[in-house]
Amino acid sequence: MKKNVLIIGGGGVAQVVAHKCAQNNDVLGQITLASRTQSKCDAIVKTVEEKGSMKVPGKIQTFALDALDIPATEELIYKTEAQIVINVGSAFINMSVMTACINTGVAYLDTAIHEEPDKICEEPPWYGNYEWTRKDEFAKAKTTAILGVGFDPGVVNAFARLAVDEYFDTVDSIDIIDINAGNHDRYFATNFDPEINFREFTGRVWSWQNRRWTKNKMFENKRTDNLPVVGEHTSYLTGHDEIHSLSKNLDVPNIRFWMGFGEHYITVFTVLNSLGLLSEQPVKTAEGLEVVPLKLVKAILPDPSSLAPNYTGKTCIGDLIKGQKDGKDKEIFIFNVADHKDAYEEVGSQGISYTAGVPPVAAALLIADGTWDIGTMANVEELPPRPFLNLLNQMGLPTCIRDEKGERQLTFS
Amino acid sequence: MKKNVLIIGGGGVAQVVAHKCAQNNDVLGQITLASRTQSKCDAIVKTVEEKGSMKVPGKIQTFALDALDIPATEELIYKTEAQIVINVGSAFINMSVMTACINTGVAYLDTAIHEEPDKICEEPPWYGNYEWTRKDEFAKAKTTAILGVGFDPGVVNAFARLAVDEYFDTVDSIDIIDINAGNHDRYFATNFDPEINFREFTGRVWSWQNRRWTKNKMFENKRTDNLPVVGEHTSYLTGHDEIHSLSKNLDVPNIRFWMGFGEHYITVFTVLNSLGLLSEQPVKTAEGLEVVPLKLVKAILPDPSSLAPNYTGKTCIGDLIKGQKDGKDKEIFIFNVADHKDAYEEVGSQGISYTAGVPPVAAALLIADGTWDIGTMANVEELPPRPFLNLLNQMGLPTCIRDEKGERQLTFS
């Protein structure tokens, strides 16, 4: 049994994590929020209080923390008696937070892969460049680290594992499709950190095809699907974290990720990218100031969490899986549909933050009760999917399937 | 008789000015180029030597100069014995350079209105906010200052004056139309300093209609004209310097400026402007760096002078003038057509720089021989247009007319 959670981060996902921890604080114990800007954490705690999210009376506190400062992070872990760290801060801090967790023997969870500020779309598999280099240290310290346990990566990895285990004899392809059919009232905004959002799309697009890494350009390949609830949408082959672990952990020759984009997003992206405004490399102005264009673009775009109050519509994210069962071709789509307005009403965040923030709390609960407290490092598809998907069914992210029998919710208990 | 020219600036227009001064150095004497970055001036001198532009053997030299430093500018004027300053540097230095000219009694020429970095599209008339406040000082010092003597403003002001004097009894409207029908090989570029280019379009659009200042938004009003040589083009009501002096100096109820834009320009502009990336106001990044978005956009866009080698096509800039003559309605279009490739072959610059850079040298020649050396401050329409347009006919910018008799070149000798 582990308890007391340290949430690192102060954005929209951190807010969802805080609310979901609060809703389960009988199990998870004390909740601490820490980020560079403490006031962001304070604002989150205020929403937890306003929504009355704490299940039982308990402690919820905030601290200022630069998570690149490993001793400071270790000190905060000791001070708060945290046994589980949920890292939903910037993508640049994973390796530092991991070191603090190894040194203190505390369970580690994150929802996105580590990145270095000056590098994008590195050589695959991405996890091999950073997280997996620490696997032996976690094992040696008998400490649990679950990588990429948001929705995608995360829940979609569990969907893939479930399908391989229970629905197919052989799987030919897994196409993960992420559609946000929501609308907000801004000219343009990204649904999570613009810096991380754009970094996904400005370099090469890696996919796993015919058991080999394949390189494409962004917006080079697209598909159109008629999806449950949200209807017909076009999505584009995109590089994404989960391909880099699923390709290693599952025996599937084709694993691709498709992200839905509207015309307007593509126009804005194309202009910014063509001009060099999405570059992670510094540029010098005529006045001699060194500026990373992407950092400025992040600064001028709306804070993703600010979209929440006026966000309407739904997301549909799932795995389209093709293969054979009992000698016959088979195709299923395992998916979740989330609603932006429902998310806002429950936890004050929009749907994209909701889908990313609920799963790490489900994982924390599985670490707390021992089910997933494996004492080493794993990606989600290496863990039993049923207890995780079962918890998510209860926590607001139900798993559904569309197959030859139609569409329905799945149960896992 | 005045001689020895100090050219302030190191961009594409400065290059044209340098070549045209060199082509007339028998009259204009020694040529000095000075800008913040001396190497830019050196590069220009190199092209003057390569093209063999010097008419007679003579001196051409360069200096580093921060033209906001008034004593340094005065010192350079004394040192180079310059009697004419052609200011084609940034739009932010006019007032400083003017002070240096008043203090040293040296003639002043520029091609664009003064701007303050943190202000755009100020209250009309723009000249009233800055340049005209110094008119008495120039008059008292018996020193000549000719404002806005590029093409537009500049030559188009002379066109307007010529039309009012010689072609009409009454003028109802002057519509200045600026079409660049050229093509370069870049995804996107501005034809002159991007910072100054965009600043023209991000605020209010002022025009003079029914003898009153009228306020519109950019791209709110457009017109399509079938123009000489370049054919049918759409242009948009735009705020521009010359309206702010013509409305004062000519008795014409409607004076408007129309700039041609392609769909692609409008798309890129709209994205950048809607996102706030064209703002002249600083923004703070998450890392705490203060950045003026427009300065970064300038830094990442191509240097306008770099477009020259691969620029093809023509520009057509002119005044469409409507009014009455001898009791009958009359309409004429006085215009110039310039060719990007011809400009590059002659002076190594593209056509937009050429049209802006030739006129101030014609004006310098008219100051040198006394014709325009008026010992006070004036806008171009306050000066006799014929000697100016006559010189331009010989210097590569012929004046043409389209009226009821067809299209033809005008002569002024």
PDB file of N, CA and C in Angstrom, chain B residues 13 38 60 122 193 222 234 242 245 247 251-252 260 265 275 304 307 315 359 365 374 377 387 397:
ATOM      1  N   VAL B  13      17.137  49.756 -50.383  1.00  0.00           N
ATOM      2  CA  VAL B  13      16.935  51.109 -50.909  1.00  0.00           C
ATOM      3  C   VAL B  13      18.259  51.882 -50.873  1.00  0.00           C
ATOM      4  N   GLN B  38      28.248  48.319 -40.431  1.00  0.00           N
ATOM      5  CA  GLN B  38      29.091  48.857 -41.504  1.00  0.00           C
ATOM      6  C   GLN B  38      29.283  47.851 -42.639  1.00  0.00           C
ATOM      7  N   ILE B  60      34.096  56.952 -52.537  1.00  0.00           N
ATOM      8  CA  ILE B  60      32.905  56.352 -51.908  1.00  0.00           C
ATOM      9  C   ILE B  60      33.393  55.604 -50.682  1.00  0.00           C
ATOM     10  N   GLU B 122      -0.873  56.169 -35.810  1.00  0.00           N
ATOM     11  CA  GLU B 122      -1.284  57.208 -34.865  1.00  0.00           C
ATOM     12  C   GLU B 122      -2.371  58.111 -35.469  1.00  0.00           C
ATOM     13  N   ASP B 193      11.571  46.378 -45.461  1.00  0.00           N
ATOM     14  CA  ASP B 193      11.660  46.013 -44.045  1.00  0.00           C
ATOM     15  C   ASP B 193      10.330  45.445 -43.507  1.00  0.00           C
ATOM     16  N   LYS B 222     -11.868  46.895 -50.859  1.00  0.00           N
ATOM     17  CA  LYS B 222     -10.966  46.547 -51.959  1.00  0.00           C
ATOM     18  C   LYS B 222     -11.527  47.026 -53.281  1.00  0.00           C
ATOM     19  N   THR B 234      -6.274  43.199 -57.761  1.00  0.00           N
ATOM     20  CA  THR B 234      -7.096  43.666 -56.645  1.00  0.00           C
ATOM     21  C   THR B 234      -6.198  44.360 -55.631  1.00  0.00           C
ATOM     22  N   GLU B 242       1.475  59.414 -47.715  1.00  0.00           N
ATOM     23  CA  GLU B 242       1.205  60.544 -48.611  1.00  0.00           C
ATOM     24  C   GLU B 242      -0.175  61.147 -48.403  1.00  0.00           C
ATOM     25  N   SER B 245      -0.097  64.231 -46.105  1.00  0.00           N
ATOM     26  CA  SER B 245       0.328  65.571 -46.560  1.00  0.00           C
ATOM     27  C   SER B 245      -0.549  66.057 -47.716  1.00  0.00           C
ATOM     28  N   SER B 247      -3.627  65.611 -48.249  1.00  0.00           N
ATOM     29  CA  SER B 247      -4.915  66.102 -47.745  1.00  0.00           C
ATOM     30  C   SER B 247      -4.796  67.528 -47.223  1.00  0.00           C
ATOM     31  N   ASP B 251      -6.281  70.727 -52.589  1.00  0.00           N
ATOM     32  CA  ASP B 251      -7.703  70.947 -52.311  1.00  0.00           C
ATOM     33  C   ASP B 251      -8.519  69.839 -52.988  1.00  0.00           C
ATOM     34  N   VAL B 252      -8.391  68.635 -52.450  1.00  0.00           N
ATOM     35  CA  VAL B 252      -9.035  67.462 -53.049  1.00  0.00           C
ATOM     36  C   VAL B 252      -9.809  66.724 -51.960  1.00  0.00           C
ATOM     37  N   GLY B 260      -1.861  46.531 -53.491  1.00  0.00           N
ATOM     38  CA  GLY B 260      -2.201  45.211 -54.032  1.00  0.00           C
ATOM     39  C   GLY B 260      -1.658  44.091 -53.155  1.00  0.00           C
ATOM     40  N   TYR B 265      -0.413  36.389 -49.495  1.00  0.00           N
ATOM     41  CA  TYR B 265       0.014  37.423 -48.553  1.00  0.00           C
ATOM     42  C   TYR B 265      -1.062  37.617 -47.478  1.00  0.00           C
ATOM     43  N   LEU B 275      -2.942  36.117 -34.498  1.00  0.00           N
ATOM     44  CA  LEU B 275      -2.282  35.494 -33.354  1.00  0.00           C
ATOM     45  C   LEU B 275      -1.574  36.511 -32.458  1.00  0.00           C
ATOM     46  N   PRO B 304      14.680  41.562 -47.455  1.00  0.00           N
ATOM     47  CA  PRO B 304      14.090  41.949 -48.753  1.00  0.00           C
ATOM     48  C   PRO B 304      15.132  42.062 -49.876  1.00  0.00           C
ATOM     49  N   LEU B 307      15.914  39.006 -52.077  1.00  0.00           N
ATOM     50  CA  LEU B 307      14.958  38.532 -53.080  1.00  0.00           C
ATOM     51  C   LEU B 307      15.412  38.880 -54.494  1.00  0.00           C
ATOM     52  N   THR B 315       6.303  46.164 -61.486  1.00  0.00           N
ATOM     53  CA  THR B 315       5.452  46.929 -60.578  1.00  0.00           C
ATOM     54  C   THR B 315       4.712  47.986 -61.398  1.00  0.00           C
ATOM     55  N   PRO B 359      14.135  58.104 -56.670  1.00  0.00           N
ATOM     56  CA  PRO B 359      13.611  59.465 -56.477  1.00  0.00           C
ATOM     57  C   PRO B 359      14.407  60.345 -55.510  1.00  0.00           C
ATOM     58  N   LEU B 365      19.795  65.754 -56.679  1.00  0.00           N
ATOM     59  CA  LEU B 365      20.333  66.501 -57.832  1.00  0.00           C
ATOM     60  C   LEU B 365      19.653  67.868 -57.949  1.00  0.00           C
ATOM     61  N   ILE B 374      15.122  74.805 -51.203  1.00  0.00           N
ATOM     62  CA  ILE B 374      14.172  75.842 -50.814  1.00  0.00           C
ATOM     63  C   ILE B 374      14.445  76.458 -49.448  1.00  0.00           C
ATOM     64  N   MET B 377      11.239  73.301 -44.966  1.00  0.00           N
ATOM     65  CA  MET B 377      10.739  71.935 -45.064  1.00  0.00           C
ATOM     66  C   MET B 377       9.551  71.874 -46.019  1.00  0.00           C
ATOM     67  N   PRO B 387      10.549  69.483 -63.053  1.00  0.00           N
ATOM     68  CA  PRO B 387      11.979  69.143 -63.065  1.00  0.00           C
ATOM     69  C   PRO B 387      12.265  67.778 -62.444  1.00  0.00           C
ATOM     70  N   LEU B 397      12.937  55.863 -64.213  1.00  0.00           N
ATOM     71  CA  LEU B 397      11.546  55.772 -63.747  1.00  0.00           C
ATOM     72  C   LEU B 397      10.663  56.704 -64.579  1.00  0.00           C
TER      73      LEU B 397
END
